[in-house]
Amino acid sequence: MKELPPKNQEEMSDLHPKLFARSRVLFVLAVLLFGGLLVRILLLQTLGYDRYQQKVIDQMTTESSVTAKRGNIYDANGVLLATNISTFRVFISPSSIADAQAEANKNGETVDFAALIAENLSSILNVDSAFVQKQTTYTKYLDRTIKKEVDEATADSVRAFIDQYGLQRMVYLQATDTRYYPYGSLASHVLGFTGSDGTGLYGLEYQYNSMLAGTNGRYITARDAQGNEMPYSHKEYIEAEPGYHVNTTLDFYVQAALEEQLETAYIESNGQNRAAGVVMNVNTGAILGMAVYPSFDLNDPWTLDYQSLVKLLDSGYASDSEEYATYKQALLLNMWSNKAVTESYIPGSTFKVITAAMALEEKVVQQTESYTCVGSFVVSNRKIHCHKTTGHGTLTFEQGIQQSCNPWLMRVGLRLGTTRFYSYLRSFGYLERTGVDLPGEGVSVFAAEADFTELDLAIYAFGQNFNVTLMQQITAVAAVANGGYLVQPHLVSSITDTDGNVIKSYDTSVRRQVVSSAVCEEVAKILEEGVSGDGGAKNAYVTGYRVAAKTGTSEKKEFECPRCDSAAELKTVDGEQKFVCSLCKYTGSSDEFEKSEDYVCSTVAFAPADNPQYAVIIIVDEPTSGLLYGSTVAAPYVGNVMETILPYLGVEAIYTDAELQKMTVKIPDCLYWSAEVAQNYCEKNYGLTVEIIGDPDGVVYKQSPAAGSVVEKSDGRIVLYTERKAEEEVCRVPDVTGMSAVAANAAIVNAGFNIRILGTKNYFSGTGATAVKQSVAPGTELPRGSVIEVTFRYLSDEDMGHVEE
């Protein structure tokens, strides 16, 4: 080895320390870097393993949600009110379509998969072709929905299309559950409905959504780069847990009866702002029926009811305008809302039931105490009129309730004083929500206790100038009916699983006792005598049952929207006072909005009066046809509901001798009997007058009225013809509208017909029922013995009060 010159050796000796120092630094850095990488790798493979494994899995797997089967809703007897049916979701895989198209192009094929799919699916599913075409352009996606809730027949057509063109990797069907309501519009405002995702949006569907919904499952599938499923080892299925069933207190039969009468009341009075009604067990708070009219189809909730549609079409808005869309949405929201729960109204004279209970409980009046009504009463220098402006004359307190005398109620209200009266408002539940298990319960509107004056008290005492909800009113009246206990109304009795095990039950909840049972018995007796005697609620009479009832009429003074006739409120808009429609939100000056005077007519009743079990309330908002009083607009239909449901619910009828004389009978079938046998049978078993035309010893070949017809027992007749070819004798139908019951009955019978009396049934009491409608037009010729139905009403019973300004 050649030695370096001395000088170079010195230089080298000088470089060694520096070189080694740098090398050591670089070495340490390299070790640290390498060590850091090792630590990082260790961390990734240990602490970060789950995270990065999930990222890899996410990139190679597709996760599909498995919708849980939503629970059913049943009535109290197990009748199915809401369930699920199988429908299909049709979807495409744009990624697969693009891959298939690329492969076809590569092979020189001329097929256009996107166009083919768009053209055929649009035709089969009745959707826009351009929409389907656009979905095919989202090539990064494996799933784009074309249509949901496709029925089985349509799904079969889609399957045939897929098979015809070999589109199994491009077009798919997925079976899904769709909410279905077997009875369409029945109890629509109670049940509510679900959205497209199956979530409850209104009613019980919303209130109990967490119970009904269940827990969704998952289906995880691994796919390769072409979107194909990988082997089963890469699949995972997490089963969905079905929702619970909701068992309601609703009774299908009672609900149907209530809805039928509510519709009739609304149509016959030409109501303009919906009607509502409730049937409740007064002892438990269980709601057997709750309805709003107009109703809507739960299977098609996005279609307006007829009355709302007319309002929309008459609005003047262009169908493609933003105003049109906004107004339609407002009408839908109004249609869906449960008027019985969400809205408040002025109760009118139905509140006198509560004032009477307060006064008797506090012993500020005796039933036999008398007062002379002169037609008005002065409080704080304000003259407040009775509905009978000429005055009732001298009445006892119980007669004052029955005749709905406002001055009588004002007097006892003032005796109670503002403090006690307001305390009872609180005790009867008017200052709080009832707690009924439905969403959006409204609240009452009262003057603040600190501002409550004697003038307020006097007017409140007969039910004017404040607002309550229908649920508050029937709950308070139920407290009077059941012996003084305020119970919480409810619609659900229990929650059960798919095996029938009870998950949760809902029992009667008594909040407090408000008045004594003795006072309740007194009030019930007063109200029942007002129905069966000469009180204002005679139109609620039901043969065989002691019904306690009170009617009410309240006046609504408000400004109406010129576009949709809804109520408007005065608000500050851009620094100016403007009227704003509560429904369509149209805004304008006072000269555009007309001040209206509309009415709310209502009746509340419970039965049997001596052992109360069920209460019924009906209100009709803004009736416009006929006499606008609760006694004529609502009371007859409350009576009809009671007449229908009480026997069904097992409440036994107890008839008086007078009622037995006025019973109806069903005409028997006497065809091909001997005339003699038929006559004896009809006279002895049915109390009918028998008229034989032809040979009295012959055989009956014709009869009038037909078998099954219903006639009044007291004057019922049957005409029997014993000649095969005998022509039926015809008679001319008289005009009995406007006649009293006695006169109308005589006119029908004397003309040769049978009469069937509808409406008021205690006409025998001589209290002035009037014929308002007959089933056959005057002058019509019908066979002798035919049945003419005549509807009677008491038309002189007013039940409202006025404050003179």
XYZ file of N, CA and C in Angstrom, residues 342-427:
258
model
N -106.436 19.814 17.812
C -105.512 20.935 17.603
C -106.154 22.304 17.680
N -107.436 22.420 17.360
C -108.086 23.728 17.286
C -108.907 24.019 18.535
N -109.122 25.292 18.781
C -109.985 25.701 19.886
C -111.210 26.419 19.325
N -112.250 26.493 20.126
C -113.495 27.140 19.707
C -114.188 27.704 20.937
N -115.168 28.557 20.709
C -115.965 29.094 21.812
C -117.071 28.096 22.123
N -117.131 27.550 23.340
C -118.051 26.443 23.622
C -119.520 26.837 23.687
N -119.796 28.131 23.908
C -121.183 28.550 23.996
C -121.888 27.922 25.185
N -123.175 27.645 25.011
C -124.001 27.209 26.143
C -123.680 25.819 26.654
N -122.882 25.042 25.924
C -122.483 23.736 26.481
C -121.665 23.932 27.751
N -121.048 25.120 27.904
C -120.262 25.388 29.110
C -121.157 25.597 30.328
N -122.440 25.838 30.111
C -123.353 26.045 31.235
C -123.448 24.811 32.123
N -123.135 23.653 31.556
C -123.062 22.427 32.362
C -122.025 22.606 33.470
N -120.907 23.196 33.114
C -119.809 23.384 34.077
C -120.153 24.477 35.084
N -120.734 25.575 34.609
C -121.129 26.655 35.532
C -122.142 26.139 36.543
N -123.098 25.336 36.087
C -124.112 24.784 36.986
C -123.463 23.901 38.051
N -122.491 23.075 37.638
C -121.804 22.209 38.598
C -121.037 23.033 39.622
N -120.371 24.094 39.183
C -119.660 24.984 40.116
C -120.630 25.577 41.136
N -121.743 26.131 40.627
C -122.690 26.832 41.490
C -123.327 25.893 42.515
N -123.706 24.693 42.091
C -124.327 23.745 43.019
C -123.309 23.209 44.023
N -122.068 23.016 43.583
C -121.019 22.551 44.490
C -120.738 23.580 45.581
N -120.734 24.860 45.193
C -120.451 25.934 46.145
C -121.695 26.415 46.879
N -122.844 25.806 46.531
C -124.124 26.108 47.201
C -124.489 27.593 47.118
N -124.205 28.197 45.968
C -124.580 29.608 45.789
C -125.963 29.721 45.170
N -126.600 28.577 44.868
C -127.944 28.588 44.288
C -128.636 27.282 44.622
N -129.957 27.335 44.702
C -130.791 26.154 44.885
C -131.541 25.870 43.587
N -131.776 24.592 43.299
C -132.444 24.256 42.046
C -133.819 24.909 41.932
N -134.495 25.041 43.048
C -135.864 25.557 43.017
C -135.921 27.083 43.109
N -134.787 27.736 43.282
C -134.770 29.197 43.349
C -135.258 29.780 42.028
N -136.049 30.853 42.113
C -136.633 31.452 40.913
C -136.001 32.794 40.595
N -136.057 33.134 39.316
C -135.559 34.422 38.827
C -136.369 34.786 37.577
N -136.645 36.055 37.437
C -137.404 36.518 36.283
C -136.474 37.108 35.245
N -136.385 36.452 34.109
C -135.539 36.911 33.001
C -136.319 37.914 32.164
N -135.792 39.109 32.010
C -136.457 40.148 31.216
C -135.803 40.309 29.842
N -134.846 39.439 29.522
C -134.228 39.486 28.193
C -132.832 40.065 28.175
N -132.369 40.593 29.311
C -130.999 41.121 29.367
C -130.575 41.243 30.821
N -129.284 41.515 30.988
C -128.720 41.646 32.331
C -127.571 42.645 32.236
N -127.493 43.556 33.197
C -126.472 44.606 33.147
C -125.338 44.279 34.113
N -124.126 44.275 33.586
C -122.929 44.028 34.393
C -121.894 45.077 33.998
N -121.378 45.792 34.999
C -120.359 46.832 34.764
C -120.800 47.792 33.664
N -122.053 48.206 33.763
C -122.643 49.165 32.814
C -122.731 48.634 31.388
N -122.675 47.329 31.228
C -122.839 46.709 29.904
C -124.093 45.855 29.918
N -124.953 46.087 28.945
C -126.165 45.287 28.842
C -125.873 44.049 27.999
N -126.076 42.896 28.622
C -125.810 41.629 27.944
C -127.142 40.935 27.726
N -127.465 40.646 26.466
C -128.764 40.090 26.122
C -128.821 38.592 26.331
N -130.025 38.138 26.647
C -130.320 36.716 26.593
C -130.621 36.381 25.137
N -130.491 35.097 24.762
C -130.839 34.738 23.383
C -132.310 34.999 23.116
N -133.132 34.942 24.179
C -134.541 35.289 24.044
C -134.692 36.723 24.524
N -134.581 37.632 23.586
C -134.491 39.059 23.950
C -135.756 39.587 24.618
N -136.897 38.896 24.432
C -138.129 39.327 25.108
C -138.200 38.791 26.533
N -137.263 37.923 26.878
C -137.201 37.381 28.232
C -137.931 36.059 28.372
N -137.433 35.225 29.275
C -138.045 33.930 29.549
C -139.157 34.026 30.578
N -139.210 35.137 31.266
C -140.136 35.209 32.379
C -139.526 34.560 33.608
N -140.373 34.100 34.506
C -139.887 33.520 35.755
C -139.525 32.049 35.551
N -138.295 31.727 35.939
C -137.775 30.361 35.805
C -137.075 29.949 37.087
N -137.173 28.659 37.408
C -136.311 28.131 38.453
C -134.900 27.978 37.876
N -133.939 27.700 38.747
C -132.568 27.542 38.254
C -132.457 26.382 37.272
N -133.101 25.238 37.608
C -133.011 24.099 36.699
C -133.695 24.407 35.373
N -134.783 25.158 35.391
C -135.426 25.567 34.147
C -134.537 26.548 33.373
N -133.806 27.361 34.119
C -132.889 28.295 33.477
C -131.805 27.574 32.688
N -131.316 26.446 33.264
C -130.329 25.628 32.540
C -130.972 24.997 31.317
N -132.141 24.411 31.511
C -132.816 23.722 30.416
C -133.209 24.664 29.283
N -133.607 25.888 29.638
C -133.986 26.871 28.621
C -132.793 27.718 28.167
N -131.625 27.422 28.727
C -130.374 28.108 28.365
C -130.472 29.618 28.567
N -130.994 30.009 29.719
C -131.180 31.426 30.035
C -129.852 32.056 30.469
N -129.350 32.981 29.681
C -128.055 33.608 29.974
C -128.050 34.438 31.262
N -129.059 35.281 31.505
C -129.047 36.056 32.754
C -128.986 35.184 34.002
N -129.680 34.014 33.993
C -129.612 33.132 35.151
C -128.162 32.711 35.412
N -127.456 32.331 34.345
C -126.073 31.886 34.511
C -125.160 33.031 34.926
N -125.421 34.222 34.434
C -124.610 35.371 34.831
C -124.772 35.645 36.326
N -125.979 35.525 36.826
C -126.234 35.781 38.245
C -125.449 34.814 39.126
N -125.508 33.505 38.795
C -124.799 32.539 39.645
C -123.289 32.653 39.447
N -122.861 33.050 38.256
C -121.434 33.264 38.024
C -120.899 34.370 38.918
N -121.650 35.465 39.021
C -121.226 36.582 39.870
C -121.247 36.189 41.346
N -122.154 35.312 41.730
C -122.168 34.834 43.113
C -120.917 34.009 43.424
N -120.447 33.266 42.441
C -119.219 32.493 42.643
C -118.022 33.405 42.853
N -117.981 34.498 42.117
C -116.849 35.420 42.216
C -115.711 35.001 41.297
N -114.868 35.938 40.938
C -113.798 35.682 39.978
C -112.789 34.652 40.475
N -112.465 34.685 41.754
C -111.435 33.777 42.288
C -111.889 32.329 42.245
N -113.102 32.074 42.762
C -113.591 30.695 42.776
C -113.846 30.184 41.358
N -114.408 31.046 40.519
C -114.693 30.638 39.151
C -113.408 30.241 38.425
N -112.373 31.058 38.576
C -111.106 30.776 37.892
C -110.453 29.510 38.449
N -110.648 29.293 39.741
C -110.110 28.081 40.360
C -110.761 26.837 39.772
N -112.058 26.914 39.519
C -112.754 25.782 38.910
C -112.326 25.570 37.460
N -112.036 26.663 36.754
C -111.503 26.503 35.396
C -110.257 25.626 35.426
N -109.425 25.887 36.425
C -108.191 25.111 36.564
C -108.512 23.665 36.954
N -109.426 23.487 37.887
C -109.753 22.137 38.369
C -110.389 21.276 37.281
